[in-house]
PDB file of C-alpha atoms in Angstrom:
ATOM      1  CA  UNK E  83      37.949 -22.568 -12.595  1.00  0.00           C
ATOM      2  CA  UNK E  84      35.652 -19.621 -13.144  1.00  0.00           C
ATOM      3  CA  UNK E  85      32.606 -21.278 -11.930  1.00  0.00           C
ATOM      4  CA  UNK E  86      34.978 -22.306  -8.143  1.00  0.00           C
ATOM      5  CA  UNK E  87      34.863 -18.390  -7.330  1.00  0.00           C
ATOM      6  CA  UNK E  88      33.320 -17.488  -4.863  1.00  0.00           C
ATOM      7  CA  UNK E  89      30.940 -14.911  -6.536  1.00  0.00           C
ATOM      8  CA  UNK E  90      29.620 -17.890  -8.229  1.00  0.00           C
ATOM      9  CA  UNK E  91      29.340 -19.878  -5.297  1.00  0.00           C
ATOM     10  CA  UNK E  92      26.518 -17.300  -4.405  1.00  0.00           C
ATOM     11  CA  UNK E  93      25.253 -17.833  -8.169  1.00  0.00           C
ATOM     12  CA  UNK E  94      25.664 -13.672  -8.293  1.00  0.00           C
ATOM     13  CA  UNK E  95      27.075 -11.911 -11.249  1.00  0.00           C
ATOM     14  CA  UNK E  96      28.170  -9.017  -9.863  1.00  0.00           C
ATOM     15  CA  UNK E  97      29.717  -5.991 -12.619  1.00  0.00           C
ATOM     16  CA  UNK E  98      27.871  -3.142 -11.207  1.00  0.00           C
ATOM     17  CA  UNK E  99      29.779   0.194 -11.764  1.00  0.00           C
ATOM     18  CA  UNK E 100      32.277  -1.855 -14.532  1.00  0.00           C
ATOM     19  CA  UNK E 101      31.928   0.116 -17.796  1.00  0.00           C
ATOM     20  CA  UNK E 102      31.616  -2.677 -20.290  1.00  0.00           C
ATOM     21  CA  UNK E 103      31.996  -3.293 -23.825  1.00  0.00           C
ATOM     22  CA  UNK E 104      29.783  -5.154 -26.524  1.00  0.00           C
ATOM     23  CA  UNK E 105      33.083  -8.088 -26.138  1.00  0.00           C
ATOM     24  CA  UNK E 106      32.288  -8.182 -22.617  1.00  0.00           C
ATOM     25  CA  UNK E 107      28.551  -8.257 -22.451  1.00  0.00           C
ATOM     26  CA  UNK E 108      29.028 -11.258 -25.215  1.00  0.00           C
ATOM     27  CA  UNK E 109      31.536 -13.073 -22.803  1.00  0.00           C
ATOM     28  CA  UNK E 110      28.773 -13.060 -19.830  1.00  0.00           C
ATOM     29  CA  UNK E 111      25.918 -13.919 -21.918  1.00  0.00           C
ATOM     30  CA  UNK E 112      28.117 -17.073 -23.342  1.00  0.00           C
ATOM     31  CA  UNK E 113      29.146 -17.770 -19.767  1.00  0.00           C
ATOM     32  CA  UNK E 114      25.224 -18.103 -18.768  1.00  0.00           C
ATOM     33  CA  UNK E 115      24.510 -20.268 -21.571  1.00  0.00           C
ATOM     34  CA  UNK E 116      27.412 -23.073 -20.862  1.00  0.00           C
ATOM     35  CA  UNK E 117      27.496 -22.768 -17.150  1.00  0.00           C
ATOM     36  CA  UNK E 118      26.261 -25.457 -15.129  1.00  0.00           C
ATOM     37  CA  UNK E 119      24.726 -22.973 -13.258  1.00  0.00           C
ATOM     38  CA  UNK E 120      21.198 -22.547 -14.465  1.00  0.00           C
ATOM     39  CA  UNK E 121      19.500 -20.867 -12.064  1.00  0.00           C
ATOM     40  CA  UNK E 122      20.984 -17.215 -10.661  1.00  0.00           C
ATOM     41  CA  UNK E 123      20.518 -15.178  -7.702  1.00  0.00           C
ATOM     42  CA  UNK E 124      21.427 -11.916  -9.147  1.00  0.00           C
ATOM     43  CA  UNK E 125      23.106 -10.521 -12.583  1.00  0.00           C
ATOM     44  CA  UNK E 126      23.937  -6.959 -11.693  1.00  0.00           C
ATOM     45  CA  UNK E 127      25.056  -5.296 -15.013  1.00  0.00           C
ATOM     46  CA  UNK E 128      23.872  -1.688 -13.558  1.00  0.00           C
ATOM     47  CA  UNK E 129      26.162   1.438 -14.644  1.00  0.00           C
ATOM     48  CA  UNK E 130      28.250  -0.780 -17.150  1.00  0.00           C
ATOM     49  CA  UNK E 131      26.374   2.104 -19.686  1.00  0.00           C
ATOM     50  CA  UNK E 132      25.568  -1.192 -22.242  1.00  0.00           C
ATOM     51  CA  UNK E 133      22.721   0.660 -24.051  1.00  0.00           C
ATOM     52  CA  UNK E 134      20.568  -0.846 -26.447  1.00  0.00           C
ATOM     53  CA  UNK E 135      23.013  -2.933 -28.374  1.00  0.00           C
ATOM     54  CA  UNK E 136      24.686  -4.356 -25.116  1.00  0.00           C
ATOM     55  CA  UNK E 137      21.065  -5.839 -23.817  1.00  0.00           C
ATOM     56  CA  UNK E 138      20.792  -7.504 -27.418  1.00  0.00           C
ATOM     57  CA  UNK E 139      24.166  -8.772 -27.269  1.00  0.00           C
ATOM     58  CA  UNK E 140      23.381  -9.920 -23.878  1.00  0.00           C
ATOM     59  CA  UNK E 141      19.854 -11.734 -24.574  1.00  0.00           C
ATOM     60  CA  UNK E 142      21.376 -13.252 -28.062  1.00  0.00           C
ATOM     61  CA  UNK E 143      24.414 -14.938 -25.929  1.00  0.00           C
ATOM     62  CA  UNK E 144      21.431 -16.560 -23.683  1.00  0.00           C
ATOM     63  CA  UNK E 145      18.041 -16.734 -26.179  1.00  0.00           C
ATOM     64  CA  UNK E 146      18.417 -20.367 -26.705  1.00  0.00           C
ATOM     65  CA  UNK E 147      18.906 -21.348 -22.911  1.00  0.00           C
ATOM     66  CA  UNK E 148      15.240 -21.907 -21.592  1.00  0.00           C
ATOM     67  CA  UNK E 149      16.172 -23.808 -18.275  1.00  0.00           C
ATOM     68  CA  UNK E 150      18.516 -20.568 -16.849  1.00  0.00           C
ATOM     69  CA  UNK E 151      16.218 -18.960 -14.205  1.00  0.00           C
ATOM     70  CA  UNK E 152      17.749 -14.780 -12.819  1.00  0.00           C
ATOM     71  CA  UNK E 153      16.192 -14.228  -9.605  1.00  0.00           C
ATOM     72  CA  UNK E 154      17.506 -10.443  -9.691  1.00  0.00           C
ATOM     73  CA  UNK E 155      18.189  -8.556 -13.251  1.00  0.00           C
ATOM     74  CA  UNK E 156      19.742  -5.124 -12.260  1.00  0.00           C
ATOM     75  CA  UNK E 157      20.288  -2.974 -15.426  1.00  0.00           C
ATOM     76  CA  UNK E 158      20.084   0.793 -13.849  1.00  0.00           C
ATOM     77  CA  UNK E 159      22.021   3.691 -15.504  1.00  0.00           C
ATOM     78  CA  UNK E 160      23.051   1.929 -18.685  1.00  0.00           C
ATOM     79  CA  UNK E 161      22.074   4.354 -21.121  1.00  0.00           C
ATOM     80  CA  UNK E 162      18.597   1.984 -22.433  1.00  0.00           C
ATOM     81  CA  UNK E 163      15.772   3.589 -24.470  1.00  0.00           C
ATOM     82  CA  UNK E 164      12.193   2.416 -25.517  1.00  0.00           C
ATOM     83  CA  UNK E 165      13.756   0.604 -28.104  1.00  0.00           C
ATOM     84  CA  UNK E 166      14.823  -2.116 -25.355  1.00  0.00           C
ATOM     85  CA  UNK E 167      11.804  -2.000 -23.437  1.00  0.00           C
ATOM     86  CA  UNK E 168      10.377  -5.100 -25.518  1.00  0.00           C
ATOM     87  CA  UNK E 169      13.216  -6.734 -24.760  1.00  0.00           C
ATOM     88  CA  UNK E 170      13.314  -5.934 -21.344  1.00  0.00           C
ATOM     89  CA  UNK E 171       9.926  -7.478 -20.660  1.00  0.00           C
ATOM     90  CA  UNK E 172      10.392 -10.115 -22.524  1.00  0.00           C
ATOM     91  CA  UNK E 173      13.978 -11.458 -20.261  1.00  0.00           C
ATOM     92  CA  UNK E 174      12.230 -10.664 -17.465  1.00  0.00           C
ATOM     93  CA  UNK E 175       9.393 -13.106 -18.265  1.00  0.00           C
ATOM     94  CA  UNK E 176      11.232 -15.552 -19.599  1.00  0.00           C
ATOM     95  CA  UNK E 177      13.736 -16.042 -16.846  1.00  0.00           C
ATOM     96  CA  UNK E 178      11.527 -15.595 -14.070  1.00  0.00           C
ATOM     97  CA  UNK E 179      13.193 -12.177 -12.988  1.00  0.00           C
ATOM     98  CA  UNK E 180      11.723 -11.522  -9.544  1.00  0.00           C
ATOM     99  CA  UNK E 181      12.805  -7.885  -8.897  1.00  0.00           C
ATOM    100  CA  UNK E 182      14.078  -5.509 -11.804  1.00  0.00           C
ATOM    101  CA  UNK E 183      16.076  -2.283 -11.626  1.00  0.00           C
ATOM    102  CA  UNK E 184      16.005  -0.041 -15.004  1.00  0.00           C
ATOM    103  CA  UNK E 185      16.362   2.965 -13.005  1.00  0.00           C
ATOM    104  CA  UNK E 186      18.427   5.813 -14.853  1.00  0.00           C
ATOM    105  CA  UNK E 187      17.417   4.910 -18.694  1.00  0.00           C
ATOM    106  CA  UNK E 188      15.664   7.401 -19.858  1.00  0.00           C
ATOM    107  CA  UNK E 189      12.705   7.182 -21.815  1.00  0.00           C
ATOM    108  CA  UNK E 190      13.122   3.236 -20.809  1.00  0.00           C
ATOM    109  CA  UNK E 191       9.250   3.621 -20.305  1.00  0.00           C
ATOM    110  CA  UNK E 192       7.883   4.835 -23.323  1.00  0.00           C
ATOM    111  CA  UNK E 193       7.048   2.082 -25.062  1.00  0.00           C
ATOM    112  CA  UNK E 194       4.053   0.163 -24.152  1.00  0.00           C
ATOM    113  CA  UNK E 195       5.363  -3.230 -24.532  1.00  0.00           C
ATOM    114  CA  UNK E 196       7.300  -2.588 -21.169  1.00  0.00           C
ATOM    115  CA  UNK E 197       4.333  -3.300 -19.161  1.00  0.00           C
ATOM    116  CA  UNK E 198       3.603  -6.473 -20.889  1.00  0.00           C
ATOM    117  CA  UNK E 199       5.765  -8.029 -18.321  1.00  0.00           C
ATOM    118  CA  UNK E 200       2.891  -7.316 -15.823  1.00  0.00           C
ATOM    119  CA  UNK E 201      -0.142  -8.667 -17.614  1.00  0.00           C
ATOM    120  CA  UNK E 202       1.847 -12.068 -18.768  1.00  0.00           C
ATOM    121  CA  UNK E 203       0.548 -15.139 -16.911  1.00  0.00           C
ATOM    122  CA  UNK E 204       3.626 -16.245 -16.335  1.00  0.00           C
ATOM    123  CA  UNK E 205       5.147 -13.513 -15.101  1.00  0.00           C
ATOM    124  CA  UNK E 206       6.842 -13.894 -11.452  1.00  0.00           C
ATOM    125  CA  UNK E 207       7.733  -9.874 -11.345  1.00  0.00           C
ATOM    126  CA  UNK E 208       7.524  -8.616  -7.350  1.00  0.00           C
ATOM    127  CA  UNK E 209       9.607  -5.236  -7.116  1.00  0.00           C
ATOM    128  CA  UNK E 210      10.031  -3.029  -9.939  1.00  0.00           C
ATOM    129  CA  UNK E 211      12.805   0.050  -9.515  1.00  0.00           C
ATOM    130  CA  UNK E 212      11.767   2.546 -12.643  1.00  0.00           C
ATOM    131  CA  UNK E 213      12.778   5.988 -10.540  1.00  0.00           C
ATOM    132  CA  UNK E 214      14.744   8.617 -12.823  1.00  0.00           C
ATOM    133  CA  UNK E 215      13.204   7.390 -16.091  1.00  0.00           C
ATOM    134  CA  UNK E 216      11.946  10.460 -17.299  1.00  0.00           C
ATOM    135  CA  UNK E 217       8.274   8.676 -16.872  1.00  0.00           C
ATOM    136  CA  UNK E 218       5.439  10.495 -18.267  1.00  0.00           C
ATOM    137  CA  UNK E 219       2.081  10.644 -17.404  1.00  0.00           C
ATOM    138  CA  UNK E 220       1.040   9.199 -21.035  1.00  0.00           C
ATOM    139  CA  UNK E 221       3.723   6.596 -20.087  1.00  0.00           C
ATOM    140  CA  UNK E 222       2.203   6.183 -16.355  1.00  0.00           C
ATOM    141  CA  UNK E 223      -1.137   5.485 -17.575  1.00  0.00           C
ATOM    142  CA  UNK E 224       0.507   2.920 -19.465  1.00  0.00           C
ATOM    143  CA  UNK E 225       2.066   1.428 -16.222  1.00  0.00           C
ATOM    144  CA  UNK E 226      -0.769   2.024 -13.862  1.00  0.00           C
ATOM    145  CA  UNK E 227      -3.451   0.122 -16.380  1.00  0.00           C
ATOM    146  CA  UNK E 228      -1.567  -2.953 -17.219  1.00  0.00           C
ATOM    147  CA  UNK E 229      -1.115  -2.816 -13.020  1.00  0.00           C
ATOM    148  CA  UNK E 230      -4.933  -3.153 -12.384  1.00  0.00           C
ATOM    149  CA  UNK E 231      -4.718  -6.992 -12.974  1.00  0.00           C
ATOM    150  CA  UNK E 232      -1.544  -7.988 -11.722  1.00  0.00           C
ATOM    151  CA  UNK E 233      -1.330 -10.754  -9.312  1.00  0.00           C
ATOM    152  CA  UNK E 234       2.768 -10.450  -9.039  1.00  0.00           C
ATOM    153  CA  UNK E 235       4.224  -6.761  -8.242  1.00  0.00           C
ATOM    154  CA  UNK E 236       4.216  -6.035  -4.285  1.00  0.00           C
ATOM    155  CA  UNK E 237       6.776  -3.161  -4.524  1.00  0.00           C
ATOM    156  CA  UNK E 238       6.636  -0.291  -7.308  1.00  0.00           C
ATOM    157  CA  UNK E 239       9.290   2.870  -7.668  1.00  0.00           C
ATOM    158  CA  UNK E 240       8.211   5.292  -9.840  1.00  0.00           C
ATOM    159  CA  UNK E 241       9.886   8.362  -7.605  1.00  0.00           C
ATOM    160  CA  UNK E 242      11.576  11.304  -9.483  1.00  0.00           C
ATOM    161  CA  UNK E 243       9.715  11.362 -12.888  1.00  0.00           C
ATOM    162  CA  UNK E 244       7.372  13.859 -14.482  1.00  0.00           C
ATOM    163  CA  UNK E 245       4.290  12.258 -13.511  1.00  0.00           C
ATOM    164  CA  UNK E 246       1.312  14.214 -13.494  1.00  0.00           C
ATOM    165  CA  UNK E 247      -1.783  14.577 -12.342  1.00  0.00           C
ATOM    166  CA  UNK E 248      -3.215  13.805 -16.414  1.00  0.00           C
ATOM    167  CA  UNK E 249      -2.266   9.395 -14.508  1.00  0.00           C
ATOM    168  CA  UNK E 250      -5.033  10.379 -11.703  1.00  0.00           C
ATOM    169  CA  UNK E 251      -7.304   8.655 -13.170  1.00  0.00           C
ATOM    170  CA  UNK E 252      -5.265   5.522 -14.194  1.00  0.00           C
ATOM    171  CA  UNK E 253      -3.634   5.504 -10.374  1.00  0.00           C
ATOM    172  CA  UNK E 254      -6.578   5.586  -8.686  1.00  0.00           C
ATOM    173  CA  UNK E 255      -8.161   2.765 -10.690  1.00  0.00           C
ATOM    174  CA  UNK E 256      -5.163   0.400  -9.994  1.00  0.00           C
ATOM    175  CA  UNK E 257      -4.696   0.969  -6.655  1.00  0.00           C
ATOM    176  CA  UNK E 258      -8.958   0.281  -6.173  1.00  0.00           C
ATOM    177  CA  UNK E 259      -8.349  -2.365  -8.168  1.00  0.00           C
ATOM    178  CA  UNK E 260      -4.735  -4.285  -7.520  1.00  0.00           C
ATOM    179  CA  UNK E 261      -5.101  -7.006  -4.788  1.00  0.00           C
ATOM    180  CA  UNK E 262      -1.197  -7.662  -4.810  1.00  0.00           C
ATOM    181  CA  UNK E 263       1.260  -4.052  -4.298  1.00  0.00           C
ATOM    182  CA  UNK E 264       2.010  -3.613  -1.024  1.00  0.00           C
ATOM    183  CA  UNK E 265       4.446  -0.636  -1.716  1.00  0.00           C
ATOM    184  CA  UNK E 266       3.975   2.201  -3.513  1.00  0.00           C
ATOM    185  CA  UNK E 267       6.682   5.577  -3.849  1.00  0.00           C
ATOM    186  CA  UNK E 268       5.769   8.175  -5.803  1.00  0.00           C
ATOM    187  CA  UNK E 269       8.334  10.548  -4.746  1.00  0.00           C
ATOM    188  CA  UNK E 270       9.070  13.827  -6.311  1.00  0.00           C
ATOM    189  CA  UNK E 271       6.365  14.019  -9.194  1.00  0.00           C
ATOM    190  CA  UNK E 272       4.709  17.118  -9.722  1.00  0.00           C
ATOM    191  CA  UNK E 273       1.527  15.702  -8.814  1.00  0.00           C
ATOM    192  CA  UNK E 274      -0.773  18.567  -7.252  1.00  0.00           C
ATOM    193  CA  UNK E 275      -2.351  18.097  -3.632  1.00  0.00           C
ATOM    194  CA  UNK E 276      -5.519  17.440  -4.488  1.00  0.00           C
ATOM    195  CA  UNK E 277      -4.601  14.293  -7.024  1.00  0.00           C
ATOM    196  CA  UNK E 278      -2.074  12.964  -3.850  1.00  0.00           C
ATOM    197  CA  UNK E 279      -5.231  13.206  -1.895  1.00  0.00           C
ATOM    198  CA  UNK E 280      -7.537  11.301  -4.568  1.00  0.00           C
ATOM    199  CA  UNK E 281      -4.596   8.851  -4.715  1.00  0.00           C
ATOM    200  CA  UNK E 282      -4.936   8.057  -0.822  1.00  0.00           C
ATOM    201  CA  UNK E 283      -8.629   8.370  -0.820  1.00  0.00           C
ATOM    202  CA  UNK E 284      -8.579   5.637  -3.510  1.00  0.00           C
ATOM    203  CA  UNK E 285      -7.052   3.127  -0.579  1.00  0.00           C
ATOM    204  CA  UNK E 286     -10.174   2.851   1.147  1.00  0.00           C
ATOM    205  CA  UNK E 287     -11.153  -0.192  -1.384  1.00  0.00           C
ATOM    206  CA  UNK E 288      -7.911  -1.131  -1.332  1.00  0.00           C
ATOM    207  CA  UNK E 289      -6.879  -4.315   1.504  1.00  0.00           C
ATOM    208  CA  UNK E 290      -2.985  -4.845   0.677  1.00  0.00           C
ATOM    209  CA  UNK E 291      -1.165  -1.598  -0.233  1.00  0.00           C
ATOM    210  CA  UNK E 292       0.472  -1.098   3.231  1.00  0.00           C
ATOM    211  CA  UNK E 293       2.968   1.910   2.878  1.00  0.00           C
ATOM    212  CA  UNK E 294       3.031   4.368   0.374  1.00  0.00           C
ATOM    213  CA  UNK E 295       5.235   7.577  -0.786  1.00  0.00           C
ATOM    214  CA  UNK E 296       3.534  10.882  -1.983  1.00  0.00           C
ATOM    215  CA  UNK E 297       4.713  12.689  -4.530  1.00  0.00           C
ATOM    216  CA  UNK E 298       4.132  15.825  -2.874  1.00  0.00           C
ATOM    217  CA  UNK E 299       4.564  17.288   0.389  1.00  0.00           C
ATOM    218  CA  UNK E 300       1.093  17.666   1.812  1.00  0.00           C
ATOM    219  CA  UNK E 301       2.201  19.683   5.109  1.00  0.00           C
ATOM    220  CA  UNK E 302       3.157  22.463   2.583  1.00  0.00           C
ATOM    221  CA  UNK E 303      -0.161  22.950   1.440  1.00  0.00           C
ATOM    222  CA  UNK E 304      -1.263  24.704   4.651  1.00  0.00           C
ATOM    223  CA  UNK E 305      -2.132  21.950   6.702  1.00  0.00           C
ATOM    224  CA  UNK E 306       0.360  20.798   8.719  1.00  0.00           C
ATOM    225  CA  UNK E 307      -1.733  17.791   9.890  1.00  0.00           C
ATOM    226  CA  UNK E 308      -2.743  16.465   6.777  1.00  0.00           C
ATOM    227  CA  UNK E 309      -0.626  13.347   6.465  1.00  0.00           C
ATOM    228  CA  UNK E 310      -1.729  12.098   9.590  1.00  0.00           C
ATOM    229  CA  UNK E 311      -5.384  13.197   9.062  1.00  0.00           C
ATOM    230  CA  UNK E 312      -5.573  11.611   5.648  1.00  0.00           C
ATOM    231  CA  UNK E 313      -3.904   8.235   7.201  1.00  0.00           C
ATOM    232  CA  UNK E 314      -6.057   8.069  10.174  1.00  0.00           C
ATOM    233  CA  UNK E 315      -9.214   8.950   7.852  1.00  0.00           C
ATOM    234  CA  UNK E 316      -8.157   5.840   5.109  1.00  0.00           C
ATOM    235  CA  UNK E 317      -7.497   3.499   8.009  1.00  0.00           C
ATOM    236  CA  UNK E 318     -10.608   3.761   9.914  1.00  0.00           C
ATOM    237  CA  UNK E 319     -12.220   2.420   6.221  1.00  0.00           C
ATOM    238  CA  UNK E 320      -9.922  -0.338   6.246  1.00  0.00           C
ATOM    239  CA  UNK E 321      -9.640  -1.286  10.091  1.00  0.00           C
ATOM    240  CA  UNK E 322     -12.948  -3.824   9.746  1.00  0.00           C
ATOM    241  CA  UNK E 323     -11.029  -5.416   7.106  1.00  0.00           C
ATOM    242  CA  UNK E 324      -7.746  -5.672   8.819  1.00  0.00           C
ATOM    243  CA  UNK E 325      -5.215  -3.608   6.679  1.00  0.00           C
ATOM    244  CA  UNK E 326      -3.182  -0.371   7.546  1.00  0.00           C
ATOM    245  CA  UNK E 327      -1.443   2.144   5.569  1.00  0.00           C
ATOM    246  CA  UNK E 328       1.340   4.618   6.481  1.00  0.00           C
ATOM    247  CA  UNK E 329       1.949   7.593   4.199  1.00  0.00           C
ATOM    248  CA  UNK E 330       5.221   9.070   3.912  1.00  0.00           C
TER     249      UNK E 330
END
């Protein structure tokens, strides 16, 4: 009877918001692995605060199924720490997770093995939400280098962490490098004017990124103009090769 509602009609597990216990998380995880279902539009578990032991409950329930496919894993605000970032990367690999929210979990980013999700062949990884996770720049490096070589991520949201301008370098080599992102917001980082402007000088070699969120104000700098002078400088580069940015 469960599996006639109409939520799962859509193939969308929706408990966003739902504060749920370790008995709950167990009951959807056993759920995925008998339903007929096997291939998911969404699971939204964001705000049920499941921390650490909820995600293990939750990938234990589900280890053994490898034919269930989750086109959307939302896990914002549920109290995660670098201690399920390998675990993170790993669902999100093995289930073919298309877009990812872990927004909210702080210190979610720490660990290295996060990113692994982006340099995995198999990866299928196109919008990754990772605003309000406390990311720091030794943690942004992190992100930004396993980045250079993706072939997956079009849409990255790194907005309201402590990023700094000790990532310029590993930002600016990404986005020369990265033939894939396409979106880029880097909102509210204390990132200094002249490593915003390094970061958008770095988009003349780059052909896809087309729209992409500073982490500083620039017209507050004393140039009101300088947005639209910066965009019009990077897109006269680019305009032989067909690709425009916008700034915001």
């Amino acid at each position: 009877a469960i599996e006639q509602a109409k939520v799962f009609d859509h193939k969308v597990i929706y408990q966003g918001g739902t504060r749920l216990t370790a008995t709950d998380v167990e009951c959807i995880s056993l759920f995925l692995a008998s339903s007929s279902h096997r291939q998911w539009a969404m699971l939204n578990l964001s705000g049920c605060y499941i921390q650490d032991h909820g995600l293990h409950v939750l990938y234990r329930g589900i280890c053994h199924s490898d034919d269930i496919t989750i086109t959307e894993l939302w896990l914002g605000h549920n109290g995660l720490t670098a201690q399920s970032a390998p675990l993170i990367s790993e669902m999100t690999v093995k289930y073919g997770v298309e877009l990812l929210v872990i927004s909210g979990n702080e210190t979610v980013g720490e660990d290295q093995q996060l990113y692994s999700m982006l340099t995995q062949c198999t990866t299928r990884i196109q919008r990754l939400f990772m605003g309000t996770t406390k990311l720091f720049s030794r943690a942004a490096i992190k992100l930004f280098s396993a980045l250079q070589d993706n072939k997956t991520l079009k849409m990255l949201d790194v907005s309201n962490n402590v990023i700094s301008d000790e990532a310029h370098d590993a930002i600016t080599a990404a986005l020369q490098r990265n033939c894939c992102l396409k979106e880029l917001d880097m909102h509210h980082n204390p990132i200094s004017a002249d490593t915003s402007k390094a970061i958008v000088q770095a988009l003349q070699d780059n052909n896809t990124l087309s729209l992409l969120q500073l982490p500083v104000c620039l017209e507050l700098e004393g140039d009101p103009n300088i947005i639209r002078t910066l965009q019009i400088a990077v897109n006269e580069k680019r305009e032989s090769r067909g690709c425009q940015v916008k700034l915001e």
